[in-house]
Amino acid sequence: MTVPTTPVPTTPVPDTAAPDTAAPATPVPTTAVSGAAAPRTPAPGRVLLSGIVGSTAYGLAHAGSDLDRLGLFAVPTEELHGLDRPAESHVTTEPDITLHEAAKWCRLALGCNPTASELVWLPDELYEARTPLGDELIGIRTSFLSAKAVRGSYLGYAQQQFRKLLTRDTTVSATRARAAKHARHLVRLVDQGVRLHETGEVVLRVDDPERVRDLGIRIADRPDLAVDLLAAAEHRFARPGVLPSAPDAAPAEAWLRRVRAAHYTPPAGPDGTAGR
């Protein structure tokens, strides 16, 4: 069977000071998600935006599904001035939380990383923490998009899931369940990527969850069924879309500079007062 050859991205799973943008984060109730409360996980810096992503956001969650959380944080700016750089990502598995530092998140989003980009396209009820700076980031979300990166990331990740399917022994129950998950990701990524290419909008919730589940099971048992799906996506991506050829990095750069200004504490002077 022939597999499309779009390269797979190497990155896994995107002024003046504005002092009032450092206002406290506003927790968002999560009662719409089975009454789940946001975990009290110590943040490596100030969390600017976080929410529930993954199967819950896609409308594919079931009774046993985990809650996946994603957020971005800002380290104190002065920590960036020394020889040692602070960690740019913090990941825990119990609970499932991924936090990216603001600059790293911007880089991922400028590459149209599907997983990172979800954070600024969530429905309001899935946000668990929002700050004014977080809202600003949501406001510039379309500036991160570009045609080439969307095609390479969404189609590339879908092809990655396809290659995983080819190595799975679906006669084993646990392996078959994992294969079905890969297949659902493949279907979702193709649908979301093509829609983004043609409309300029990231729509996380799938239109027909039962179709995605059913197709996922069938593709898990017969991976060759995905070949036509991927080929059709290649064809639609080859048509002109609505996205620009390159992202507009200027809004992200300006936003990041506001983040750095808002989280900078000048060192104390000789008399103990704040210096500049």
mmCIF file of C-alpha atoms in Angstrom:
data_model
loop_
_atom_site.group_PDB
_atom_site.id
_atom_site.type_symbol
_atom_site.label_atom_id
_atom_site.label_comp_id
_atom_site.label_asym_id
_atom_site.label_seq_id
_atom_site.Cartn_x
_atom_site.Cartn_y
_atom_site.Cartn_z
ATOM 1 C CA MET A 1 0.000 0.000 0.000
ATOM 2 C CA THR A 2 1.201 3.517 -0.702
ATOM 3 C CA VAL A 3 1.503 5.966 2.153
ATOM 4 C CA PRO A 4 1.548 9.754 1.446
ATOM 5 C CA THR A 5 4.951 11.223 2.077
ATOM 6 C CA THR A 6 4.376 14.501 3.903
ATOM 7 C CA PRO A 7 7.237 14.815 6.441
ATOM 8 C CA VAL A 8 6.250 14.307 10.055
ATOM 9 C CA PRO A 9 7.046 17.248 12.360
ATOM 10 C CA THR A 10 9.828 16.552 14.831
ATOM 11 C CA THR A 11 8.157 18.507 17.633
ATOM 12 C CA PRO A 12 5.680 16.236 19.609
ATOM 13 C CA VAL A 13 1.977 16.256 21.004
ATOM 14 C CA PRO A 14 2.541 28.042 19.670
ATOM 15 C CA ASP A 15 6.199 46.899 23.291
ATOM 16 C CA THR A 16 5.486 48.371 26.399
ATOM 17 C CA ALA A 17 4.871 47.101 29.861
ATOM 18 C CA ALA A 18 1.286 46.567 30.863
ATOM 19 C CA PRO A 19 1.335 46.197 34.648
ATOM 20 C CA ASP A 20 -2.390 45.580 34.957
ATOM 21 C CA THR A 21 -2.090 42.478 32.733
ATOM 22 C CA ALA A 22 -0.608 40.611 35.674
ATOM 23 C CA ALA A 23 -3.980 40.487 37.416
ATOM 24 C CA PRO A 24 -4.773 37.227 39.241
ATOM 25 C CA ALA A 25 -5.881 34.300 37.142
ATOM 26 C CA THR A 26 -9.613 33.764 37.062
ATOM 27 C CA PRO A 27 -10.578 30.139 37.721
ATOM 28 C CA VAL A 28 -13.315 28.902 35.421
ATOM 29 C CA PRO A 29 -15.792 26.406 36.924
ATOM 30 C CA THR A 30 -15.510 22.935 35.434
ATOM 31 C CA THR A 31 -18.933 21.635 36.412
ATOM 32 C CA ALA A 32 -19.659 21.103 32.709
ATOM 33 C CA VAL A 33 -17.007 18.368 32.705
ATOM 34 C CA SER A 34 -18.465 15.776 35.070
ATOM 35 C CA GLY A 35 -18.016 18.130 38.017
ATOM 36 C CA ALA A 36 -14.229 17.860 37.797
ATOM 37 C CA ALA A 37 -12.208 20.351 39.789
ATOM 38 C CA ALA A 38 -8.925 21.728 38.558
ATOM 39 C CA PRO A 39 -6.008 19.985 40.304
ATOM 40 C CA ARG A 40 -3.886 22.037 42.656
ATOM 41 C CA THR A 41 -0.591 21.346 40.931
ATOM 42 C CA PRO A 42 2.227 23.745 41.826
ATOM 43 C CA ALA A 43 3.003 25.792 38.738
ATOM 44 C CA PRO A 44 6.626 26.350 37.645
ATOM 45 C CA GLY A 45 5.720 29.993 37.000
ATOM 46 C CA ARG A 46 2.623 32.113 36.713
ATOM 47 C CA VAL A 47 -0.056 30.257 34.724
ATOM 48 C CA LEU A 48 -1.541 32.611 32.128
ATOM 49 C CA LEU A 49 -3.984 30.232 30.458
ATOM 50 C CA SER A 50 -5.022 26.621 31.031
ATOM 51 C CA GLY A 51 -7.880 24.324 30.228
ATOM 52 C CA ILE A 52 -9.142 20.821 29.513
ATOM 53 C CA VAL A 53 -8.107 19.450 26.130
ATOM 54 C CA GLY A 54 -8.006 16.056 24.431
ATOM 55 C CA SER A 55 -10.976 13.722 24.153
ATOM 56 C CA THR A 56 -13.193 15.940 26.302
ATOM 57 C CA ALA A 57 -12.653 18.880 23.951
ATOM 58 C CA TYR A 58 -13.158 16.652 20.897
ATOM 59 C CA GLY A 59 -16.454 15.231 22.195
ATOM 60 C CA LEU A 60 -14.956 11.726 22.169
ATOM 61 C CA ALA A 61 -14.639 11.132 25.919
ATOM 62 C CA HIS A 62 -16.272 8.101 27.516
ATOM 63 C CA ALA A 63 -16.829 7.047 31.110
ATOM 64 C CA GLY A 64 -13.244 5.857 31.602
ATOM 65 C CA SER A 65 -11.499 8.709 29.807
ATOM 66 C CA ASP A 66 -8.806 10.695 31.588
ATOM 67 C CA LEU A 67 -8.942 14.470 31.773
ATOM 68 C CA ASP A 68 -6.032 15.994 29.870
ATOM 69 C CA ARG A 69 -5.022 19.499 30.861
ATOM 70 C CA LEU A 70 -2.837 21.955 28.964
ATOM 71 C CA GLY A 71 -1.577 25.351 29.981
ATOM 72 C CA LEU A 72 1.101 27.950 29.503
ATOM 73 C CA PHE A 73 3.046 29.838 32.137
ATOM 74 C CA ALA A 74 5.493 32.708 32.407
ATOM 75 C CA VAL A 75 8.679 32.375 34.418
ATOM 76 C CA PRO A 76 9.906 35.456 36.284
ATOM 77 C CA THR A 77 11.749 37.407 33.607
ATOM 78 C CA GLU A 78 14.898 37.769 35.671
ATOM 79 C CA GLU A 79 15.304 33.955 35.593
ATOM 80 C CA LEU A 80 16.038 34.290 31.871
ATOM 81 C CA HIS A 81 19.061 36.506 32.478
ATOM 82 C CA GLY A 82 21.502 33.910 33.817
ATOM 83 C CA LEU A 83 23.541 31.074 32.361
ATOM 84 C CA ASP A 84 21.027 28.384 33.256
ATOM 85 C CA ARG A 85 17.705 28.496 31.449
ATOM 86 C CA PRO A 86 14.567 27.434 33.311
ATOM 87 C CA ALA A 87 12.748 24.353 32.066
ATOM 88 C CA GLU A 88 10.375 25.181 29.227
ATOM 89 C CA SER A 89 7.895 22.362 29.799
ATOM 90 C CA HIS A 90 6.551 20.559 32.838
ATOM 91 C CA VAL A 91 4.580 17.340 32.406
ATOM 92 C CA THR A 92 2.823 15.155 34.972
ATOM 93 C CA THR A 93 0.851 11.979 34.321
ATOM 94 C CA GLU A 94 -1.190 11.703 37.524
ATOM 95 C CA PRO A 95 -2.984 13.983 36.889
ATOM 96 C CA ASP A 96 -2.329 14.474 33.163
ATOM 97 C CA ILE A 97 -1.080 18.052 32.883
ATOM 98 C CA THR A 98 1.263 19.656 30.369
ATOM 99 C CA LEU A 99 2.490 23.207 30.921
ATOM 100 C CA HIS A 100 4.663 25.088 28.411
ATOM 101 C CA GLU A 101 6.557 28.282 29.095
ATOM 102 C CA ALA A 102 5.151 31.216 27.120
ATOM 103 C CA ALA A 103 7.991 31.429 24.581
ATOM 104 C CA LYS A 104 7.983 27.693 23.880
ATOM 105 C CA TRP A 105 4.211 27.685 23.449
ATOM 106 C CA CYS A 106 4.513 30.500 20.900
ATOM 107 C CA ARG A 107 7.129 28.568 18.938
ATOM 108 C CA LEU A 108 4.931 25.469 18.900
ATOM 109 C CA ALA A 109 1.879 27.485 17.848
ATOM 110 C CA LEU A 110 3.802 29.252 15.052
ATOM 111 C CA GLY A 111 4.549 25.757 13.748
ATOM 112 C CA CYS A 112 0.816 24.958 14.010
ATOM 113 C CA ASN A 113 1.433 22.109 16.446
ATOM 114 C CA PRO A 114 -2.090 20.656 16.754
ATOM 115 C CA THR A 115 -1.827 19.751 20.431
ATOM 116 C CA ALA A 116 -0.366 23.042 21.659
ATOM 117 C CA SER A 117 -2.655 25.122 19.459
ATOM 118 C CA GLU A 118 -5.780 23.636 21.059
ATOM 119 C CA LEU A 119 -5.263 25.866 24.071
ATOM 120 C CA VAL A 120 -6.402 29.057 22.341
ATOM 121 C CA TRP A 121 -9.364 27.451 20.536
ATOM 122 C CA LEU A 122 -11.191 25.872 23.482
ATOM 123 C CA PRO A 123 -14.847 26.626 24.192
ATOM 124 C CA ASP A 124 -15.171 28.971 27.168
ATOM 125 C CA GLU A 125 -16.469 26.302 29.538
ATOM 126 C CA LEU A 126 -13.286 24.236 29.230
ATOM 127 C CA TYR A 127 -10.920 26.957 30.437
ATOM 128 C CA GLU A 128 -9.833 26.540 34.044
ATOM 129 C CA ALA A 129 -7.582 29.587 34.337
ATOM 130 C CA ARG A 130 -7.581 32.792 32.290
ATOM 131 C CA THR A 131 -5.692 36.012 32.802
ATOM 132 C CA PRO A 132 -5.823 39.230 30.768
ATOM 133 C CA LEU A 133 -2.629 38.133 29.036
ATOM 134 C CA GLY A 134 -4.225 34.774 28.312
ATOM 135 C CA ASP A 135 -7.216 36.514 26.779
ATOM 136 C CA GLU A 136 -4.860 38.634 24.665
ATOM 137 C CA LEU A 137 -3.286 35.458 23.331
ATOM 138 C CA ILE A 138 -6.684 34.053 22.382
ATOM 139 C CA GLY A 139 -7.331 37.323 20.577
ATOM 140 C CA ILE A 140 -4.297 36.885 18.288
ATOM 141 C CA ARG A 141 -4.702 33.151 17.670
ATOM 142 C CA THR A 142 -5.241 33.398 13.920
ATOM 143 C CA SER A 143 -1.878 35.152 13.475
ATOM 144 C CA PHE A 144 -0.104 31.859 14.305
ATOM 145 C CA LEU A 145 -1.636 30.020 11.351
ATOM 146 C CA SER A 146 -0.036 29.333 7.978
ATOM 147 C CA ALA A 147 -0.921 27.028 5.105
ATOM 148 C CA LYS A 148 2.346 25.087 4.891
ATOM 149 C CA ALA A 149 2.610 24.499 8.641
ATOM 150 C CA VAL A 150 -1.020 23.396 8.962
ATOM 151 C CA ARG A 151 -0.618 20.891 6.138
ATOM 152 C CA GLY A 152 2.690 19.600 7.463
ATOM 153 C CA SER A 153 1.574 19.251 11.070
ATOM 154 C CA TYR A 154 -1.986 17.947 10.789
ATOM 155 C CA LEU A 155 -1.396 15.670 7.812
ATOM 156 C CA GLY A 156 2.033 14.725 9.110
ATOM 157 C CA TYR A 157 0.694 13.655 12.493
ATOM 158 C CA ALA A 158 -2.151 11.733 10.824
ATOM 159 C CA GLN A 159 0.428 9.827 8.764
ATOM 160 C CA GLN A 160 2.384 9.170 11.955
ATOM 161 C CA GLN A 161 -0.708 7.538 13.468
ATOM 162 C CA PHE A 162 -1.074 5.461 10.281
ATOM 163 C CA ARG A 163 2.465 4.153 10.582
ATOM 164 C CA LYS A 164 1.802 3.189 14.190
ATOM 165 C CA LEU A 165 -1.249 1.231 13.080
ATOM 166 C CA LEU A 166 0.857 -0.804 10.677
ATOM 167 C CA THR A 167 2.938 -2.112 13.606
ATOM 168 C CA ARG A 168 0.048 -3.045 15.927
ATOM 169 C CA ASP A 169 -1.044 -6.637 16.530
ATOM 170 C CA THR A 170 -4.789 -6.137 16.870
ATOM 171 C CA THR A 171 -5.410 -9.757 17.898
ATOM 172 C CA VAL A 172 -4.457 -8.698 21.435
ATOM 173 C CA SER A 173 -7.256 -6.843 23.234
ATOM 174 C CA ALA A 174 -5.098 -4.146 24.833
ATOM 175 C CA THR A 175 -3.192 -3.561 21.602
ATOM 176 C CA ARG A 176 -6.429 -3.360 19.626
ATOM 177 C CA ALA A 177 -7.730 -0.653 21.974
ATOM 178 C CA ARG A 178 -4.524 1.305 21.476
ATOM 179 C CA ALA A 179 -4.781 0.867 17.704
ATOM 180 C CA ALA A 180 -8.355 2.169 17.762
ATOM 181 C CA LYS A 181 -7.135 5.241 19.627
ATOM 182 C CA HIS A 182 -4.450 5.879 16.995
ATOM 183 C CA ALA A 183 -7.086 5.467 14.283
ATOM 184 C CA ARG A 184 -9.441 7.956 15.956
ATOM 185 C CA HIS A 185 -6.590 10.456 16.158
ATOM 186 C CA LEU A 186 -5.896 9.898 12.467
ATOM 187 C CA VAL A 187 -9.522 10.580 11.479
ATOM 188 C CA ARG A 188 -9.788 13.614 13.751
ATOM 189 C CA LEU A 189 -6.512 15.166 12.578
ATOM 190 C CA VAL A 190 -7.475 14.786 8.926
ATOM 191 C CA ASP A 191 -10.912 16.308 9.500
ATOM 192 C CA GLN A 192 -9.619 19.188 11.644
ATOM 193 C CA GLY A 193 -6.664 19.928 9.380
ATOM 194 C CA VAL A 194 -8.696 20.048 6.166
ATOM 195 C CA ARG A 195 -11.347 22.199 7.831
ATOM 196 C CA LEU A 196 -8.681 24.581 9.110
ATOM 197 C CA HIS A 197 -7.076 24.772 5.669
ATOM 198 C CA GLU A 198 -10.392 25.579 4.021
ATOM 199 C CA THR A 199 -12.004 27.849 6.640
ATOM 200 C CA GLY A 200 -9.184 29.290 8.769
ATOM 201 C CA GLU A 201 -10.857 28.061 11.965
ATOM 202 C CA VAL A 202 -9.793 25.376 14.438
ATOM 203 C CA VAL A 203 -12.908 23.446 15.437
ATOM 204 C CA LEU A 204 -11.978 21.001 18.169
ATOM 205 C CA ARG A 205 -15.286 19.230 18.709
ATOM 206 C CA VAL A 206 -15.868 16.668 15.992
ATOM 207 C CA ASP A 207 -19.138 16.937 14.076
ATOM 208 C CA ASP A 208 -20.027 13.250 14.360
ATOM 209 C CA PRO A 209 -18.376 11.435 17.288
ATOM 210 C CA GLU A 210 -20.005 8.107 16.387
ATOM 211 C CA ARG A 211 -18.559 8.267 12.879
ATOM 212 C CA VAL A 212 -15.083 8.870 14.299
ATOM 213 C CA ARG A 213 -15.422 6.004 16.794
ATOM 214 C CA ASP A 214 -16.803 3.592 14.208
ATOM 215 C CA LEU A 215 -14.222 4.525 11.590
ATOM 216 C CA GLY A 216 -11.509 4.241 14.233
ATOM 217 C CA ILE A 217 -12.489 0.648 15.000
ATOM 218 C CA ARG A 218 -12.641 -0.303 11.330
ATOM 219 C CA ILE A 219 -9.299 1.318 10.511
ATOM 220 C CA ALA A 220 -7.693 -0.329 13.542
ATOM 221 C CA ASP A 221 -8.720 -3.721 12.147
ATOM 222 C CA ARG A 222 -7.881 -2.780 8.545
ATOM 223 C CA PRO A 223 -5.292 0.019 8.348
ATOM 224 C CA ASP A 224 -5.519 -0.008 4.543
ATOM 225 C CA LEU A 225 -8.895 1.725 4.907
ATOM 226 C CA ALA A 226 -6.982 4.856 5.945
ATOM 227 C CA VAL A 227 -5.087 5.076 2.645
ATOM 228 C CA ASP A 228 -7.991 6.609 0.734
ATOM 229 C CA LEU A 229 -8.768 8.946 3.652
ATOM 230 C CA LEU A 230 -5.205 10.255 3.672
ATOM 231 C CA ALA A 231 -5.101 10.525 -0.115
ATOM 232 C CA ALA A 232 -8.340 12.547 -0.139
ATOM 233 C CA ALA A 233 -6.882 14.873 2.479
ATOM 234 C CA GLU A 234 -3.710 15.301 0.404
ATOM 235 C CA HIS A 235 -5.892 16.283 -2.552
ATOM 236 C CA ARG A 236 -7.855 18.868 -0.567
ATOM 237 C CA PHE A 237 -4.699 20.307 0.970
ATOM 238 C CA ALA A 238 -3.284 20.702 -2.536
ATOM 239 C CA ARG A 239 -6.105 23.104 -3.418
ATOM 240 C CA PRO A 240 -5.766 26.784 -2.490
ATOM 241 C CA GLY A 241 -6.990 27.457 1.017
ATOM 242 C CA VAL A 242 -7.678 30.577 3.061
ATOM 243 C CA LEU A 243 -4.542 30.588 5.207
ATOM 244 C CA PRO A 244 -1.519 32.821 4.553
ATOM 245 C CA SER A 245 1.691 31.310 3.265
ATOM 246 C CA ALA A 246 3.513 32.240 6.487
ATOM 247 C CA PRO A 247 2.416 33.098 10.015
ATOM 248 C CA ASP A 248 2.474 36.674 11.276
ATOM 249 C CA ALA A 249 4.960 36.459 14.145
ATOM 250 C CA ALA A 250 4.752 40.157 15.066
ATOM 251 C CA PRO A 251 1.698 39.862 17.353
ATOM 252 C CA ALA A 252 3.283 36.907 19.181
ATOM 253 C CA GLU A 253 6.544 38.842 19.612
ATOM 254 C CA ALA A 254 4.709 41.879 20.972
ATOM 255 C CA TRP A 255 2.615 39.711 23.296
ATOM 256 C CA LEU A 256 5.689 37.904 24.626
ATOM 257 C CA ARG A 257 7.411 41.217 25.340
ATOM 258 C CA ARG A 258 4.361 42.304 27.360
ATOM 259 C CA VAL A 259 4.567 39.033 29.264
ATOM 260 C CA ARG A 260 8.251 39.627 30.051
ATOM 261 C CA ALA A 261 7.606 43.212 31.164
ATOM 262 C CA ALA A 262 4.693 42.192 33.373
ATOM 263 C CA HIS A 263 6.738 39.477 35.107
ATOM 264 C CA TYR A 264 9.971 41.388 35.687
ATOM 265 C CA THR A 265 11.031 42.399 39.187
ATOM 266 C CA PRO A 266 13.976 44.842 39.093
ATOM 267 C CA PRO A 267 16.828 43.911 41.465
ATOM 268 C CA ALA A 268 17.088 45.861 44.683
ATOM 269 C CA GLY A 269 19.502 48.783 44.717
ATOM 270 C CA PRO A 270 22.230 49.371 47.366
ATOM 271 C CA ASP A 271 19.732 51.110 49.632
ATOM 272 C CA GLY A 272 17.284 48.208 49.416
ATOM 273 C CA THR A 273 14.860 49.949 47.095
ATOM 274 C CA ALA A 274 13.900 48.479 43.756
ATOM 275 C CA GLY A 275 16.422 49.325 41.064
ATOM 276 C CA ARG A 276 16.015 49.613 37.335
#
